[in-house]
Amino acid sequence: MSEQLSLMYESEPSAPSAASADSDKNERQSDALLLRDHPMAFRLAEYLVQQIETEAERTTLRLVVNALGAALQQGHVCLNLERVAGRAALRDFAIDTRLGDLDSTLAAVRGWPFVQDENGEMPIDAKAYLSLKGTRLYLARYADWEQRLAENLHNRSVDSKTQIQQTTAAERVEIALNDDAVDWQRAAVKNSGLSQLSIVVGGPGTGKTTTVARILASILEQEETANYRIGLAAPTGKAAARMAGSLAAKIEESDLPSDLKQCVPTTAQTLHRLLAWMPSTRRFRYHKENPLLLDCLVVDEVSMIDIGLFVALLEALPKHARLILLGDPFQLASVQAGNVLAELCQTDALANFSEARAGLLELPTSVISKTPYALMDNIVFLQKSWRFRDDAGIGRLASACLNGDWPAFEQGLCDSDVEFLDKQHVDAENTLVDALSEHHSDIASAADIHMAFERLSRFQLLCANREHEWSTGYFNQRMASRVARSGVKTVVIDEQLCYHGMPVMMQRNLAQQGLFNGDVGILFEEGGQLWLWFDSAEKGLIRFVPTQVRGWLSAHAITIHKSQGSEYDRVAIVLPQLDSPLQTRQLLYTAITRAKSAVTLLAALPELQKAVATPNQRYSGLRERLSALPV
């Protein structure tokens, strides 16, 4: 990375300068909001403001950096100045003051000595803390990440492998579809032979695991070597374990020779484990100069990967290696900044190909795109769900949600496998607590820990928030109170009430113990001892003395974000209040599609209507950077 695009804080910024005596009320309010809500942005603004001469420009700097800090907190990669300039109240970014119009704001930003204008120049001696591209303002390292990500994906997309001939594996991939439908699974297998980068996307039940198993079978038959090194990874331990288990079963069912079957791992790793995160240095062991020893990497649940981790992953993968990305672009974006998969899978890039690629894949002319896009030929969108019907139940709710079709969604609330609990009814909340209690009894009565884990996936309560009303904390506390009143034996561990059959979830990474953020476990008694059990992605069932592990919490209720990569027989969903910024289409869609057979919704109708009508948009320039690269 260049010196100008180095990490923002290579050294601690100097102490904030004292506010001038004549600072106006708006500026003092802005500073207070910065300090309270965006401390990193406050420190940066007060460090940079020392390089600004006039008080008016200092005020602009504070407002702009505050808004950028808030944008990053909300998951945006950059601040879209065109969106915020000139607005009287920037309430989305916790600013209740006016920013100048777009032209004056851009002129001010371009004049700051610590801003690199990507369309211009900056003094050689200056250090870039911020980067400007068009009307998008970035922290310098985010702009650098975005450009490196675009270039890496583009390079992998155009590095074509041997052209597809009559490979036996591809020819054997036959799925019974309607006569007039495209077999997208077969297209994905054939397409994987045309470049190092394959992106296979689709909703739940569309056969992503089946497809990748056939892709790997095809690759292994082409390579014809038992030394071919394949890696499997996902953002969370739960997602990694689920992918590995499903994929192992599919590979075992295939007719690959046994020596080639052994090339496919039976376990998967979290991305942090794969890249070997080193907490002491806050760096990964594997990177561009020390790449992974892999010939092919399969990554599931790609929608959960933030931009910084995505760059680290791509740069640690050798240039010759194949990369297969799997995910659902309509799910919630990553917790941290970025929404990479959704950026790559814009609507006009799905189920569309260049004329040349459509010919190689033997696809109808209807899929030929009139507007070329850099990664268009690398993306295959699996469109048929083998789990849900589009016109009933979970399938109808999910489809209506994605399309923003409230009448269809409201009609779906009456389906037999959908239960709607109106928040206005007093008993609605108690109905969910009763369901949690029944689920706990089901787990606690299991004959052994294996049966307990099987029963754990039968039901899950999902909430948007971790704290306050209608949150995971609230429902977990209600369950603890109910268990305590029931006379069940309890013990207090790390200030939380614990008991036999209690589901838990890790909130941090403990690599030495093989535990990672999002791993699900159960407190289960065996031989008179209460043990903390986890179903590890790498080691299978492992147990600990509960007091020996830190960073786990009760998981009768978990957040919708934490549920990504998981499936349950039934889910209950609690939506946040109407004015919550979490009330989005992607949140509701993600929660609904965690269920395989039944969904319960606890919400007010206006909350559901707002969620269906509100797509979550994250600002970035990734797609523009990709489009600027040669096709």
Short mmCIF file of N, CA and C in Angstrom, two decimals, residues 272-273 275-286 508-513 515-516:
data_model
loop_
_atom_site.label_atom_id
_atom_site.label_comp_id
_atom_site.label_asym_id
_atom_site.label_seq_id
_atom_site.Cartn_x
_atom_site.Cartn_y
_atom_site.Cartn_z
N HIS A 272 -11.40 -15.88 9.37
CA HIS A 272 -10.31 -15.46 10.25
C HIS A 272 -9.38 -16.62 10.57
N ARG A 273 -9.94 -17.81 10.70
CA ARG A 273 -9.12 -18.98 10.94
C ARG A 273 -8.30 -19.33 9.69
N LEU A 275 -7.27 -17.33 7.30
CA LEU A 275 -6.21 -16.35 7.08
C LEU A 275 -5.27 -16.21 8.26
N ALA A 276 -5.60 -16.89 9.37
CA ALA A 276 -4.76 -16.92 10.57
C ALA A 276 -4.59 -15.52 11.17
N TRP A 277 -5.67 -15.03 11.74
CA TRP A 277 -5.64 -13.72 12.40
C TRP A 277 -4.76 -13.78 13.63
N MET A 278 -3.89 -12.77 13.77
CA MET A 278 -2.96 -12.70 14.91
C MET A 278 -3.33 -11.47 15.75
N PRO A 279 -4.04 -11.67 16.85
CA PRO A 279 -4.50 -10.54 17.67
C PRO A 279 -3.37 -9.64 18.15
N SER A 280 -2.21 -10.21 18.43
CA SER A 280 -1.11 -9.41 18.97
C SER A 280 -0.62 -8.35 17.99
N THR A 281 -0.69 -8.65 16.69
CA THR A 281 -0.23 -7.71 15.67
C THR A 281 -1.38 -7.09 14.88
N ARG A 282 -2.59 -7.61 15.11
CA ARG A 282 -3.77 -7.16 14.36
C ARG A 282 -3.55 -7.30 12.86
N ARG A 283 -2.94 -8.39 12.48
CA ARG A 283 -2.68 -8.70 11.07
C ARG A 283 -3.01 -10.18 10.83
N PHE A 284 -3.18 -10.53 9.55
CA PHE A 284 -3.33 -11.93 9.16
C PHE A 284 -1.96 -12.51 8.82
N ARG A 285 -1.77 -13.78 9.13
CA ARG A 285 -0.51 -14.44 8.79
C ARG A 285 -0.40 -14.63 7.27
N TYR A 286 -1.55 -14.88 6.63
CA TYR A 286 -1.53 -15.08 5.18
C TYR A 286 -1.97 -13.80 4.48
N ARG A 508 -17.25 -13.66 20.70
CA ARG A 508 -15.86 -13.28 20.41
C ARG A 508 -15.13 -14.49 19.85
N ASN A 509 -13.92 -14.26 19.34
CA ASN A 509 -13.10 -15.34 18.80
C ASN A 509 -12.11 -15.82 19.85
N LEU A 510 -12.06 -17.14 20.04
CA LEU A 510 -11.07 -17.78 20.91
C LEU A 510 -10.40 -18.86 20.09
N ALA A 511 -9.48 -18.44 19.23
CA ALA A 511 -8.89 -19.36 18.25
C ALA A 511 -8.19 -20.55 18.90
N GLN A 512 -7.52 -20.32 20.03
CA GLN A 512 -6.78 -21.41 20.67
C GLN A 512 -7.72 -22.51 21.16
N GLN A 513 -8.95 -22.15 21.47
CA GLN A 513 -9.92 -23.14 21.93
C GLN A 513 -10.82 -23.62 20.79
N LEU A 515 -12.96 -21.80 19.07
CA LEU A 515 -14.28 -21.17 19.15
C LEU A 515 -14.24 -19.80 18.49
N PHE A 516 -15.34 -19.47 17.78
CA PHE A 516 -15.37 -18.22 17.03
C PHE A 516 -16.71 -17.53 17.19
#
